[in-house]
Tab-separated table of C-alpha atoms in Angstrom:
chain	number	residue	atom	x	y	z
A	1	UNK	CA	65.246	-107.066	-16.790
A	2	UNK	CA	62.444	-107.855	-19.228
A	3	UNK	CA	61.631	-105.595	-22.180
A	4	UNK	CA	58.045	-104.808	-23.028
A	5	UNK	CA	58.107	-104.583	-26.815
A	6	UNK	CA	59.597	-106.740	-29.538
A	7	UNK	CA	62.161	-104.970	-31.708
A	8	UNK	CA	59.979	-104.920	-34.864
A	9	UNK	CA	57.043	-103.462	-32.946
A	10	UNK	CA	59.272	-100.943	-31.192
A	11	UNK	CA	60.824	-99.840	-34.480
A	12	UNK	CA	57.383	-99.329	-36.003
A	13	UNK	CA	56.232	-97.324	-33.002
A	14	UNK	CA	59.302	-95.062	-33.088
A	15	UNK	CA	57.698	-93.319	-36.055
A	16	UNK	CA	54.551	-92.843	-33.959
A	17	UNK	CA	56.559	-91.141	-31.217
A	18	UNK	CA	58.046	-88.610	-33.557
A	19	UNK	CA	54.667	-87.868	-35.104
A	20	UNK	CA	52.828	-87.740	-31.781
A	21	UNK	CA	55.350	-85.481	-30.084
A	22	UNK	CA	55.651	-83.016	-32.909
A	23	UNK	CA	52.140	-82.814	-34.293
A	24	UNK	CA	49.429	-83.928	-31.909
A	25	UNK	CA	48.517	-83.016	-28.334
A	26	UNK	CA	46.860	-86.395	-27.795
A	27	UNK	CA	47.834	-88.339	-24.715
A	28	UNK	CA	47.976	-91.748	-26.361
A	29	UNK	CA	51.059	-93.758	-25.482
A	30	UNK	CA	53.853	-94.312	-27.935
A	31	UNK	CA	56.888	-96.536	-27.641
A	32	UNK	CA	60.438	-97.031	-28.829
A	33	UNK	CA	63.315	-99.377	-28.218
A	34	UNK	CA	66.203	-97.635	-26.548
A	35	UNK	CA	65.217	-94.132	-27.572
A	36	UNK	CA	66.174	-91.330	-25.291
A	37	UNK	CA	65.156	-87.729	-24.833
A	38	UNK	CA	66.468	-85.303	-27.440
A	39	UNK	CA	69.947	-84.008	-26.790
A	40	UNK	CA	69.929	-80.556	-25.283
A	41	UNK	CA	72.206	-77.888	-26.607
A	42	UNK	CA	73.384	-74.955	-24.552
A	43	UNK	CA	72.375	-74.198	-20.995
A	44	UNK	CA	69.215	-75.849	-19.712
A	45	UNK	CA	66.979	-74.319	-17.034
A	46	UNK	CA	66.239	-76.044	-13.768
A	47	UNK	CA	62.633	-76.866	-12.901
A	48	UNK	CA	60.695	-76.680	-9.633
A	49	UNK	CA	58.661	-79.719	-10.741
A	50	UNK	CA	58.327	-82.911	-8.728
A	51	UNK	CA	57.037	-85.988	-10.546
A	52	UNK	CA	56.042	-89.241	-8.808
A	53	UNK	CA	54.496	-92.562	-9.722
A	54	UNK	CA	51.318	-93.281	-7.744
A	55	UNK	CA	50.387	-96.501	-9.521
A	56	UNK	CA	51.710	-99.150	-9.750
A	57	UNK	CA	53.397	-99.177	-6.363
A	58	UNK	CA	56.767	-100.706	-5.540
A	59	UNK	CA	56.436	-104.426	-4.934
A	60	UNK	CA	52.984	-104.619	-6.487
A	61	UNK	CA	52.003	-107.684	-8.515
A	62	UNK	CA	49.647	-107.058	-11.407
A	63	UNK	CA	47.879	-109.413	-13.781
A	64	UNK	CA	46.836	-108.921	-17.372
A	65	UNK	CA	48.383	-107.526	-20.502
A	66	UNK	CA	48.473	-103.858	-19.459
A	67	UNK	CA	49.527	-101.894	-16.413
A	68	UNK	CA	47.698	-98.680	-15.541
A	69	UNK	CA	50.238	-95.961	-14.737
A	70	UNK	CA	49.198	-92.950	-12.650
A	71	UNK	CA	51.573	-90.049	-11.991
A	72	UNK	CA	51.469	-86.861	-9.950
A	73	UNK	CA	53.151	-83.610	-10.926
A	74	UNK	CA	53.587	-80.653	-8.604
A	75	UNK	CA	55.293	-77.327	-9.233
A	76	UNK	CA	54.669	-77.434	-12.975
A	77	UNK	CA	52.048	-78.140	-15.631
A	78	UNK	CA	51.870	-80.347	-18.671
A	79	UNK	CA	51.492	-78.488	-21.952
A	80	UNK	CA	50.315	-80.074	-25.169
A	81	UNK	CA	52.390	-78.059	-27.607
A	82	UNK	CA	55.990	-78.880	-28.403
A	83	UNK	CA	58.014	-75.681	-28.571
A	84	UNK	CA	61.552	-74.397	-28.226
A	85	UNK	CA	60.213	-71.539	-26.047
A	86	UNK	CA	60.841	-73.388	-22.809
A	87	UNK	CA	59.950	-72.388	-19.266
A	88	UNK	CA	60.890	-74.216	-16.062
A	89	UNK	CA	57.295	-74.969	-15.096
A	90	UNK	CA	55.915	-76.320	-18.385
A	91	UNK	CA	56.660	-79.550	-20.202
A	92	UNK	CA	55.829	-83.182	-20.896
A	93	UNK	CA	56.300	-86.554	-19.198
A	94	UNK	CA	58.512	-89.335	-20.501
A	95	UNK	CA	58.013	-92.854	-19.130
A	96	UNK	CA	60.836	-95.375	-18.975
A	97	UNK	CA	60.507	-99.106	-18.428
A	98	UNK	CA	63.739	-100.943	-17.681
A	99	UNK	CA	65.602	-97.762	-18.699
A	100	UNK	CA	64.003	-97.709	-22.153
A	101	UNK	CA	61.852	-94.776	-23.187
A	102	UNK	CA	58.392	-96.203	-23.875
A	103	UNK	CA	56.168	-93.116	-23.851
A	104	UNK	CA	56.309	-89.380	-24.473
A	105	UNK	CA	53.130	-88.178	-22.895
A	106	UNK	CA	50.879	-85.156	-22.395
A	107	UNK	CA	48.959	-86.653	-19.481
A	108	UNK	CA	49.366	-88.198	-16.045
A	109	UNK	CA	47.613	-91.530	-16.715
A	110	UNK	CA	48.033	-94.218	-19.326
A	111	UNK	CA	48.030	-97.954	-19.910
A	112	UNK	CA	51.241	-99.682	-20.970
A	113	UNK	CA	51.417	-103.119	-22.598
A	114	UNK	CA	53.188	-105.746	-20.466
A	115	UNK	CA	53.771	-109.465	-20.232
A	116	UNK	CA	54.924	-111.676	-17.359
A	117	UNK	CA	58.099	-110.435	-15.698
A	118	UNK	CA	59.577	-107.891	-13.326
A	119	UNK	CA	59.886	-104.275	-14.385
A	120	UNK	CA	61.437	-100.984	-13.285
A	121	UNK	CA	59.307	-97.930	-14.070
A	122	UNK	CA	60.381	-94.296	-13.800
A	123	UNK	CA	59.083	-90.998	-15.119
A	124	UNK	CA	60.862	-87.831	-16.145
A	125	UNK	CA	59.384	-84.356	-16.446
A	126	UNK	CA	61.035	-82.710	-19.451
A	127	UNK	CA	60.801	-79.276	-21.021
A	128	UNK	CA	58.313	-78.470	-23.779
A	129	UNK	CA	61.046	-79.228	-26.341
A	130	UNK	CA	61.263	-82.799	-24.917
A	131	UNK	CA	64.831	-82.263	-23.708
A	132	UNK	CA	65.655	-82.646	-20.004
A	133	UNK	CA	65.946	-79.913	-17.428
A	134	UNK	CA	69.226	-79.430	-15.561
A	135	UNK	CA	69.204	-81.127	-13.151
A	136	UNK	CA	66.908	-83.791	-14.570
A	137	UNK	CA	63.482	-84.176	-12.914
A	138	UNK	CA	63.054	-87.922	-12.222
A	139	UNK	CA	60.486	-89.782	-10.178
A	140	UNK	CA	61.690	-92.420	-7.759
A	141	UNK	CA	61.875	-95.810	-9.473
A	142	UNK	CA	59.013	-98.277	-8.957
A	143	UNK	CA	59.583	-102.031	-9.203
A	144	UNK	CA	56.571	-104.178	-10.053
A	145	UNK	CA	55.854	-107.695	-11.278
A	146	UNK	CA	53.379	-108.930	-13.868
A	147	UNK	CA	52.075	-112.460	-13.333
C-alpha cells in the first residue's frame, strides 16, 4: 500500500501529535509514521461506541491532494480534554491510513493529505487517555483510490 507522508515530514509532525493531544482541544489533523495508540496498563473498560466512516466510501475514486474524511459516532461522545479519568462513553478518534496512525482527533471531519494511489482507511474510538478500549472500537475499513 502507499504511504501518505514522507519520513522527514512524518517525523516532524510526530511532535505536533504529542503537543496537540496533550495540550490543545483543537481538531486540526496531526500525523506520524508508524505511531500507535499509547500502551494501556491494567484492565481497560469496554465501550458501547460504534464508529463508522461515511466519507470516502469503499471503492470511491477521488482527485486532488486531500481527501475529506467524515465519520459517525454513536453510543459515545468526543471530549476535548485528555485525561486518565476514563469512562466508556467518552474519548477521541484516531485515524489510520494503511495501518499507520495519521491523526489523533477531537472531531468527526477532517481533510487528510494524499497523492495518487490506493489507500485503506480505518478509524478507532479510544478512551480519553488515547489508549484503546477492550475490545477495541474499530470502524470497518474503507478502500479508496486517489487519481
